[in-house]
Tab-separated table of C-alpha atoms in Angstrom:
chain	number	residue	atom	x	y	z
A	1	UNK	CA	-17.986	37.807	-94.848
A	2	UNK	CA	-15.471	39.269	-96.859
A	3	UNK	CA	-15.205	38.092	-100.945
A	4	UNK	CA	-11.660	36.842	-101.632
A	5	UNK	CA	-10.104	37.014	-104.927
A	6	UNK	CA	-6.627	37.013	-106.515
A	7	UNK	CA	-7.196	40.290	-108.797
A	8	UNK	CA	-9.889	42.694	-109.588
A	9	UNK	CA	-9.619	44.508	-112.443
A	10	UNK	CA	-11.771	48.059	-113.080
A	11	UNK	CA	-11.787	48.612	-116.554
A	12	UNK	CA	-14.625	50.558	-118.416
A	13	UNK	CA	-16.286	48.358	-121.020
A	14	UNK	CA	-16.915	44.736	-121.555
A	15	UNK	CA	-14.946	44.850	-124.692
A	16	UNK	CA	-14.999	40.597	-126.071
A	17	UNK	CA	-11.333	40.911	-125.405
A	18	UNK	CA	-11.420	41.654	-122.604
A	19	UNK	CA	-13.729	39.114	-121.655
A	20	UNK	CA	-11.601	36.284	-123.340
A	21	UNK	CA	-8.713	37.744	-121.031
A	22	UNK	CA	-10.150	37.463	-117.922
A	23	UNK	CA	-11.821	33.819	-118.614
A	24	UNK	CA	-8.141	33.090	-119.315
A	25	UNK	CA	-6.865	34.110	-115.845
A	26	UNK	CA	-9.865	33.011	-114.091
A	27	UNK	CA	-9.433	29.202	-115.690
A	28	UNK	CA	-5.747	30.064	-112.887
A	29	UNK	CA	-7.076	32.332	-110.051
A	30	UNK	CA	-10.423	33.591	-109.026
A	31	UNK	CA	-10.674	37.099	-110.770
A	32	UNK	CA	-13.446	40.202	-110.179
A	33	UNK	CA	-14.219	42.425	-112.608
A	34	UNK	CA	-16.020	45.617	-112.172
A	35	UNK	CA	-16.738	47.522	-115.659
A	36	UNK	CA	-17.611	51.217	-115.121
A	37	UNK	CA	-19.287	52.145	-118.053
A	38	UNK	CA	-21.658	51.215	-120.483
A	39	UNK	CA	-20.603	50.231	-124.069
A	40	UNK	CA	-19.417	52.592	-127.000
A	41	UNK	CA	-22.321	53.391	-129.287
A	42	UNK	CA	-19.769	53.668	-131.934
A	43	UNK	CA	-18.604	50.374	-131.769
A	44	UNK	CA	-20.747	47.388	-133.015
A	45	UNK	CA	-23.179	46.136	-130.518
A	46	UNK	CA	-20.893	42.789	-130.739
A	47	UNK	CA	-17.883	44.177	-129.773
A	48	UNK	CA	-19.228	43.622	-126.497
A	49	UNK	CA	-20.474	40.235	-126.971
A	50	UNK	CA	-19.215	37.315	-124.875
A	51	UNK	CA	-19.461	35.136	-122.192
A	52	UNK	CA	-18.177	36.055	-118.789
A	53	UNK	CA	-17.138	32.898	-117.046
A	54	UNK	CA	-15.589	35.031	-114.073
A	55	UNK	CA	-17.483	37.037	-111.385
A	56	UNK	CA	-18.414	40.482	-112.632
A	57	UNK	CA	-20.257	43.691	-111.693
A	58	UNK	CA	-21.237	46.352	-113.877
A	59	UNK	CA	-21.700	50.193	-113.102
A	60	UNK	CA	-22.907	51.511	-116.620
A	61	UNK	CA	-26.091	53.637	-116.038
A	62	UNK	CA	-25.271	54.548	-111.974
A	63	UNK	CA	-24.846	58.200	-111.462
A	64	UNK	CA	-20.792	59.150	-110.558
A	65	UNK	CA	-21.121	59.115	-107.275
A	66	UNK	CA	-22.799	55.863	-107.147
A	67	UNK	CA	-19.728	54.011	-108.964
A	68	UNK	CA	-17.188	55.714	-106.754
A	69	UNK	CA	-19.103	54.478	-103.861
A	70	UNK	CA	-19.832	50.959	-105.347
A	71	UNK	CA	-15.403	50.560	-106.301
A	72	UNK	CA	-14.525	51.763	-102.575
A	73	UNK	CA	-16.960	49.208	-101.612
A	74	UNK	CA	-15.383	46.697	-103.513
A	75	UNK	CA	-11.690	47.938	-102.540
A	76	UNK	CA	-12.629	47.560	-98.274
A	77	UNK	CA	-14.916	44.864	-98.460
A	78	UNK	CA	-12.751	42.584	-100.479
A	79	UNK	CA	-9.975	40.353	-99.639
A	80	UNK	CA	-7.348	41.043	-103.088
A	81	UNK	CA	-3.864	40.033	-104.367
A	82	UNK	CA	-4.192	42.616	-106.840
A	83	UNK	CA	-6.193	45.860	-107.953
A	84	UNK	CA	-5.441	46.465	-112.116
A	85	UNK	CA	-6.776	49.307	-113.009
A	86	UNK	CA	-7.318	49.948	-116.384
A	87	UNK	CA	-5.871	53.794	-116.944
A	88	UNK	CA	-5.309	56.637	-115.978
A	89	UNK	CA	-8.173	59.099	-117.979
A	90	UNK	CA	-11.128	58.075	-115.582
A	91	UNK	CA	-11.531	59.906	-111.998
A	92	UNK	CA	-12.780	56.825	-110.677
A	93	UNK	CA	-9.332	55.167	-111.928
A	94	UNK	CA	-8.084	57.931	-109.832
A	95	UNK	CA	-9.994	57.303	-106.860
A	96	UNK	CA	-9.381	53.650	-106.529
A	97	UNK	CA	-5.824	54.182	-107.264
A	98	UNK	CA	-5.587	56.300	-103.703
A	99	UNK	CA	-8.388	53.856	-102.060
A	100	UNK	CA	-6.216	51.114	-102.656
A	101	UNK	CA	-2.531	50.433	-101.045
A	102	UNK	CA	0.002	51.422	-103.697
A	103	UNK	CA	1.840	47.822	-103.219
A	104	UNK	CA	-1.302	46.414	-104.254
A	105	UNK	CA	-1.963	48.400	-107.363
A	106	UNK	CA	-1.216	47.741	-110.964
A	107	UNK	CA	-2.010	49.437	-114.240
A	108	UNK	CA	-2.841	47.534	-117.220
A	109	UNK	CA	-1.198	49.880	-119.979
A	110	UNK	CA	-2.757	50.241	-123.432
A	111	UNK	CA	-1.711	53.824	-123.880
A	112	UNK	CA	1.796	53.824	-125.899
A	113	UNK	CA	4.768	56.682	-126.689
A	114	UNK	CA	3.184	57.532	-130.261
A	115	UNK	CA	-0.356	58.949	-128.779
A	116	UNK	CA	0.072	59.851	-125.244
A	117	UNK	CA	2.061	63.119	-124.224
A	118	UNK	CA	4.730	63.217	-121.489
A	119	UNK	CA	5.017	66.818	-121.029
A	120	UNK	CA	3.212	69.729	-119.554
A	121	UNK	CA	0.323	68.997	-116.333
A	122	UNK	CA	-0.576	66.461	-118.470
A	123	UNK	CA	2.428	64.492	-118.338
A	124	UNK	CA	2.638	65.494	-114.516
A	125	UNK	CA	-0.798	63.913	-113.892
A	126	UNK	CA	0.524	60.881	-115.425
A	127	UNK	CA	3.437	60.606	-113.425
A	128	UNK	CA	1.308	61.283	-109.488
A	129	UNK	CA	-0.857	58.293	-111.145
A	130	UNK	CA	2.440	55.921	-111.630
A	131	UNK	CA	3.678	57.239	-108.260
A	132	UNK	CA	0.220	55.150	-107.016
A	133	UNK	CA	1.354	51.603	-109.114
A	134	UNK	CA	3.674	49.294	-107.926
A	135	UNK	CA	3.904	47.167	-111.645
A	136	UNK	CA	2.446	47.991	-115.425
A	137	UNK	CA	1.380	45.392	-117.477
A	138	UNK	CA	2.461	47.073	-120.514
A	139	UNK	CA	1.518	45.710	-124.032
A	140	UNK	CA	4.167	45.968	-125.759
A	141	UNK	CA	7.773	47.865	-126.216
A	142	UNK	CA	5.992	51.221	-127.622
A	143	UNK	CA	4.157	51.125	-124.313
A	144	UNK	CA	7.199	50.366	-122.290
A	145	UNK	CA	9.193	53.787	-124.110
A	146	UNK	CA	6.432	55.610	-122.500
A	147	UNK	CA	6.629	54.145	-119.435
A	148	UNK	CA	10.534	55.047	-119.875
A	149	UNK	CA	9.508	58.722	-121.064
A	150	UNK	CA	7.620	59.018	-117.538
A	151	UNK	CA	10.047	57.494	-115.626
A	152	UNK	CA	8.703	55.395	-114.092
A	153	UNK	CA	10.811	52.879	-112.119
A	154	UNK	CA	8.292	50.141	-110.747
A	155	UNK	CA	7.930	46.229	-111.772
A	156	UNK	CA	6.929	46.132	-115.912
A	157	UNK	CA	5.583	42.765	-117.504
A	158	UNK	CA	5.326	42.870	-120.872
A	159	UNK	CA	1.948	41.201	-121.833
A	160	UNK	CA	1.996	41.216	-125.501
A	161	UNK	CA	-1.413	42.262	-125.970
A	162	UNK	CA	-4.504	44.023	-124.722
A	163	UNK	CA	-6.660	41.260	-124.745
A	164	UNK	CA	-7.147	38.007	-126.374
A	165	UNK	CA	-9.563	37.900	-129.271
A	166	UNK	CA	-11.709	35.482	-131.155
A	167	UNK	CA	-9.014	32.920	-132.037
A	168	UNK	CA	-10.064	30.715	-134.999
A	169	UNK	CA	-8.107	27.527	-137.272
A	170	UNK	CA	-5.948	29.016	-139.246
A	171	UNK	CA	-6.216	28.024	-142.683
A	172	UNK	CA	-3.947	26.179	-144.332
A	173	UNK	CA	-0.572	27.612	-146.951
A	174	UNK	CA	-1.821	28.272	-150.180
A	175	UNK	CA	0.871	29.576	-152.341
A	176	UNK	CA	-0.311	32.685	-154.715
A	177	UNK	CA	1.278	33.986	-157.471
A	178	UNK	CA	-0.847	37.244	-157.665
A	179	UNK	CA	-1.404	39.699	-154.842
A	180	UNK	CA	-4.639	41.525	-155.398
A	181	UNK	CA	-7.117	41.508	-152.825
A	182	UNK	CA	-6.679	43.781	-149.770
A	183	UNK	CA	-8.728	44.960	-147.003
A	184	UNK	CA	-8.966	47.102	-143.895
A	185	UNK	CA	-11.035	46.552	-140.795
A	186	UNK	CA	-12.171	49.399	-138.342
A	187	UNK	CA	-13.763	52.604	-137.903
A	188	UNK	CA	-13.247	55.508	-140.377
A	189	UNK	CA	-11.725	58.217	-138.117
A	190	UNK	CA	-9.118	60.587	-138.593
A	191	UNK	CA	-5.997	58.724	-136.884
A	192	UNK	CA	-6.158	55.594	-139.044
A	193	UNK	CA	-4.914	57.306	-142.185
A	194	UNK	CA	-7.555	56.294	-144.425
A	195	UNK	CA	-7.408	59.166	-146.801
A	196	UNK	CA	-3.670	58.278	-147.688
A	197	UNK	CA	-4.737	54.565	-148.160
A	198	UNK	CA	-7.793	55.342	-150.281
A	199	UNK	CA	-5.302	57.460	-152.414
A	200	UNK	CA	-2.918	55.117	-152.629
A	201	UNK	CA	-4.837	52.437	-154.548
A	202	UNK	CA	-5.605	54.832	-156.935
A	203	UNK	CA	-2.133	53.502	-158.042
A	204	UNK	CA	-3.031	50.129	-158.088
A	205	UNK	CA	-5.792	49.444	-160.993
A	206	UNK	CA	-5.314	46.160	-160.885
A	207	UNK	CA	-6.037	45.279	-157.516
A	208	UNK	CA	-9.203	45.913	-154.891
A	209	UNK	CA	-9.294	47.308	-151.541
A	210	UNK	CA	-12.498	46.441	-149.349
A	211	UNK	CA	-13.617	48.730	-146.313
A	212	UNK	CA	-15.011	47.108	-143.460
A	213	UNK	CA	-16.824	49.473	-140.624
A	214	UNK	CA	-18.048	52.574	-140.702
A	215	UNK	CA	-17.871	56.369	-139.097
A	216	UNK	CA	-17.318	59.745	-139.092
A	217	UNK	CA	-14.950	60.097	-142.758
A	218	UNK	CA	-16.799	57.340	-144.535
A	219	UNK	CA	-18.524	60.122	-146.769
A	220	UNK	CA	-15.913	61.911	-147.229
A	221	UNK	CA	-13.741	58.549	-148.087
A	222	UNK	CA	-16.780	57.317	-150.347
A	223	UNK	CA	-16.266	60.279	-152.513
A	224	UNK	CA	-12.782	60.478	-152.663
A	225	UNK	CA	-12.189	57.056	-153.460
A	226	UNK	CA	-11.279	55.166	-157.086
A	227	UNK	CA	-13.591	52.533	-158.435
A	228	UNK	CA	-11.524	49.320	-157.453
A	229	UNK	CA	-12.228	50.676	-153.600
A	230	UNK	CA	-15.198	49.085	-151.815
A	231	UNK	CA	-17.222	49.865	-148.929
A	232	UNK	CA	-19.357	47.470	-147.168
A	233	UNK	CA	-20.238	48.752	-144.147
A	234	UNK	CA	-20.370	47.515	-140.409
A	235	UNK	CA	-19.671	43.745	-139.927
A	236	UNK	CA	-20.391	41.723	-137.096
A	237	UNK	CA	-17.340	39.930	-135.429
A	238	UNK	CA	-18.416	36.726	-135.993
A	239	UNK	CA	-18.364	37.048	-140.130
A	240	UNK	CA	-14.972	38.972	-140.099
A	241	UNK	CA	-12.995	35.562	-141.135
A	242	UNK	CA	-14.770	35.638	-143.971
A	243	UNK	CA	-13.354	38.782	-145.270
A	244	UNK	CA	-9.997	38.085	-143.879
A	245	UNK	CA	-9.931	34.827	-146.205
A	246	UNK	CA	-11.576	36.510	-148.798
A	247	UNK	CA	-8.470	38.908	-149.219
A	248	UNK	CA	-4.631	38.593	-149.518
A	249	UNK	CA	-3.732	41.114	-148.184
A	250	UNK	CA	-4.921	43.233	-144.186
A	251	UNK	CA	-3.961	46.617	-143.914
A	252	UNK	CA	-3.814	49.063	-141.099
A	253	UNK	CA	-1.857	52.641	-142.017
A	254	UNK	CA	-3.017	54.074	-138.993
A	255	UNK	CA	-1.120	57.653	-137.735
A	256	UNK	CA	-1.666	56.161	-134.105
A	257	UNK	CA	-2.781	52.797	-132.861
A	258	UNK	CA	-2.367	52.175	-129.462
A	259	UNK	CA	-2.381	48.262	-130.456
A	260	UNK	CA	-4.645	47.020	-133.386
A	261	UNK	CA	-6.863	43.903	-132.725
A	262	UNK	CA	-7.886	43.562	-135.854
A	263	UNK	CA	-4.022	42.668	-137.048
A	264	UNK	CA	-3.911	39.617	-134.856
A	265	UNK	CA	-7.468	38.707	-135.869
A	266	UNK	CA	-5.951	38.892	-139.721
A	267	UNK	CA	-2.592	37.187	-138.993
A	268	UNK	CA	-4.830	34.525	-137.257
A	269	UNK	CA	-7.196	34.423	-140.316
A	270	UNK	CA	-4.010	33.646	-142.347
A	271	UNK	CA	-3.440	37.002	-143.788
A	272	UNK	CA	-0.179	38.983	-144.466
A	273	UNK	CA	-0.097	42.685	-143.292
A	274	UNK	CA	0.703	46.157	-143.945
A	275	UNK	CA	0.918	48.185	-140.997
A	276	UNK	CA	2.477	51.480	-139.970
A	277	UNK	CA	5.778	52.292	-137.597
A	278	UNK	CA	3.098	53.783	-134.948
A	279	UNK	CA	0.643	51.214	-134.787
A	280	UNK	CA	1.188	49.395	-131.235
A	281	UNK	CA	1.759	45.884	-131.967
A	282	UNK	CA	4.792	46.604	-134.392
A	283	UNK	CA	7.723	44.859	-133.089
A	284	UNK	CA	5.244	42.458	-130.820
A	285	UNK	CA	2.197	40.490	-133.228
A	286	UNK	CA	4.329	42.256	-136.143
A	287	UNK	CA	7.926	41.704	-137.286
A	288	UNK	CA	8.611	43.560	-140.770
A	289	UNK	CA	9.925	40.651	-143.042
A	290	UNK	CA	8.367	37.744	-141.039
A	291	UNK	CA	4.886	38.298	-141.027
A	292	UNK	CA	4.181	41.666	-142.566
A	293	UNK	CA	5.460	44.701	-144.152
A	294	UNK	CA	5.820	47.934	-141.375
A	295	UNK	CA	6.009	51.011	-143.456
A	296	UNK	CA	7.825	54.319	-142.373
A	297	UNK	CA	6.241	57.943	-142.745
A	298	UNK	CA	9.624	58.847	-143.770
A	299	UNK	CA	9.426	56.552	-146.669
A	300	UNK	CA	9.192	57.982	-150.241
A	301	UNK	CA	5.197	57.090	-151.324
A	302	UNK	CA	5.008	54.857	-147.849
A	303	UNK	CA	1.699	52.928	-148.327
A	304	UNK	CA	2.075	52.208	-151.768
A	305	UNK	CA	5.950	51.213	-151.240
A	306	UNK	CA	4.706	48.342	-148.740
A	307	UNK	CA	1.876	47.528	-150.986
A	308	UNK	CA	4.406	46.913	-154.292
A	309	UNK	CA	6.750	45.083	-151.523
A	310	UNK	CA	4.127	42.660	-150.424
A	311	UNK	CA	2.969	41.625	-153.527
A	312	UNK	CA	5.982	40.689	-154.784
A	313	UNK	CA	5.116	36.497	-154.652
A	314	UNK	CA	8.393	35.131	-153.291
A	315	UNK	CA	8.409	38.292	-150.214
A	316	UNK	CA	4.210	37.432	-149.902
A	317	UNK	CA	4.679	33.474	-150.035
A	318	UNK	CA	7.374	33.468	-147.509
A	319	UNK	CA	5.848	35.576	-144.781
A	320	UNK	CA	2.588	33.862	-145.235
A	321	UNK	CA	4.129	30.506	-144.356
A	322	UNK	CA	5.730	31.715	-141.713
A	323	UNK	CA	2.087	32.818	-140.091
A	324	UNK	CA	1.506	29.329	-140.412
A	325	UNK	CA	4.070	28.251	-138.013
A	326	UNK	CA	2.656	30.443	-135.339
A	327	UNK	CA	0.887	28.903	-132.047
A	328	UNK	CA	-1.979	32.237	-131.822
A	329	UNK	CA	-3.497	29.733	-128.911
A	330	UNK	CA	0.095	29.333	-126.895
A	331	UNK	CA	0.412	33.329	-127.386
A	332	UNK	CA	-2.895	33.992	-125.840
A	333	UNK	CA	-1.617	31.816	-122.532
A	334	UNK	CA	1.492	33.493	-122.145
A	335	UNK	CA	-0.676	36.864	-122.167
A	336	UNK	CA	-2.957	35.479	-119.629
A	337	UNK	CA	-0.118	34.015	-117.344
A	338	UNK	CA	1.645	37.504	-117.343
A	339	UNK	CA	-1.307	38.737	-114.706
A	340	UNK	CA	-1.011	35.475	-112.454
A	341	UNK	CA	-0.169	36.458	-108.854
């Protein structure tokens, strides 16, 4: 008997997200997941924590040929709406993309203009992919200008996110009339500019930056940074709030983001934000002046310019009320409903 379902999505990892995403659809239309691999080791283990309340089957552990087999299993056995695959940098993407009737396909876009190339066989290979999808479900605009950049001419819903995360209560306006406090959330790798933000609060006596998470740089960042800089290490998801209330301030300077979590889970939490022009929800979660401060590179002394522009108390007051007005529950529907069929 063949298994009927609205959508399956391949995707690699049971990210929490993720999971929260596809209970979301599923509470709509019966969805399938298959996840290909196993988690991240450099993620914490609870990144991956959640409940699935949707039909699921995981592949982590099987040798290649074993997954390939399982997906075209999958793909002929099942009766679908809807195959979303979940990129275009896996081979078995690739092979389920060819498996699968193009007018059936989609491709659930997290890749954006600021980190993926266009040109070259690289570029190319992106383009044969997008010849095999019939719509994107593109995150936001930055991942729409790439879509643009390739050309590619198919259906485009613009989903507003890449998953839905651990939404909370929002606390309550508290008007301040000193801006001190800031932190940052995420792994310490190259692209998230945390050199330049370290260095920048050497600038700032008078006020604290805490480091939450952990990797590669964090010795290097340890002994480069100024006294009122703190570094406490991994976190688990669930106690995050606490350092998002904790602070004033969230900040995120990364060089390239293809979205950024973490900024809803701050903006959710209550918190104002700095982030950069490349990070992936600018101009989506973000909007410079409503709830947050988006800094240029081309700005003269960028992160420190959007740190003495958010503490000003009138600019800080005004864009944290504002976060108040927002419905993060009624934002996380419309993201869901973009993948009904």
């Amino acid at each position: 008997m063949r298994k009927i379902c609205a959508q399956i999505f391949v995707t690699n990892v049971p990210s929490f997200y993720k999971l929260n995403l596809y209970n979301e659809i599923n509470k709509k239309q019966r969805v399938l997941a298959v996840f290909t691999d196993d988690g991240d080791p450099t993620r914490n283990a609870d990144f991956y924590k959640g409940s699935a309340e949707f039909e699921s089957v995981s592949l982590g552990g099987r040798p290649f040929l074993s997954k390939a087999a399982a997906l075209l299993k999958i793909i002929f056995f099942c009766e679908y709406k809807m195959l979303v695959l979940g990129g275009w940098n896996s081979a078995l993407q690739w092979i389920c993309a060819f498996a699968s009737p193009r007018r059936k396909n989609a491709l659930a876009l997290e890749s954006s203009i600021f980190e993926s190339t266009v040109k070259g066989w690289r570029g190319f290979l992106k383009r044969i992919f997008l010849s095999r999808v019939s719509k994107v479900f593109a995150s936001g605009k930055m991942h729409k200008k790439l879509l643009d950049a390739l050309e590619y001419r198919g259906e485009v819903a613009i989903t507003k996110g890449v998953g839905i995360y651990n939404i909370v209560d929002t606390p309550p306006f508290a008007p301040k009339s000193e801006i001190r406090n800031f932190v940052y959330v995420g792994r310490f790798i190259p692209c998230k500019n945390l050199e330049n933000l370290v260095e920048a609060f050497k600038k700032f006596p008078d006020c604290t930056l805490t480091m939450v998470g952990y990797g590669e740089l964090e010795a290097k960042l340890r002994a480069a940074a100024p006294k009122n800089v703190k570094f406490v290490g991994a976190v688990e998801n669930a106690r995050l709030p606490d350092y998002y209330r904790q602070n004033d301030v969230f900040i995120l300077p990364s060089f390239s983001e293809t979205w950024g979590v973490v900024v809803e889970e701050a903006l959710n939490n209550g918190l104002p934000v700095i982030i950069s022009e490349n990070v992936g929800c600018n101009g989506e979660a973000v909007e410079d002046g409503v709830n947050g401060a988006v800094f240029k590179f081309s700005d003269k002394d960028p992160i420190a310019g959007a740190i003495r522009r958010i503490r000003e108390p009138e600019f800080y007051n005004k864009i944290s009320q504002n976060i108040r007005k927002t419905d993060f529950r009624e934002i996380a529907g419309r993201q869901a409903d973009c993948y009904l069929v």
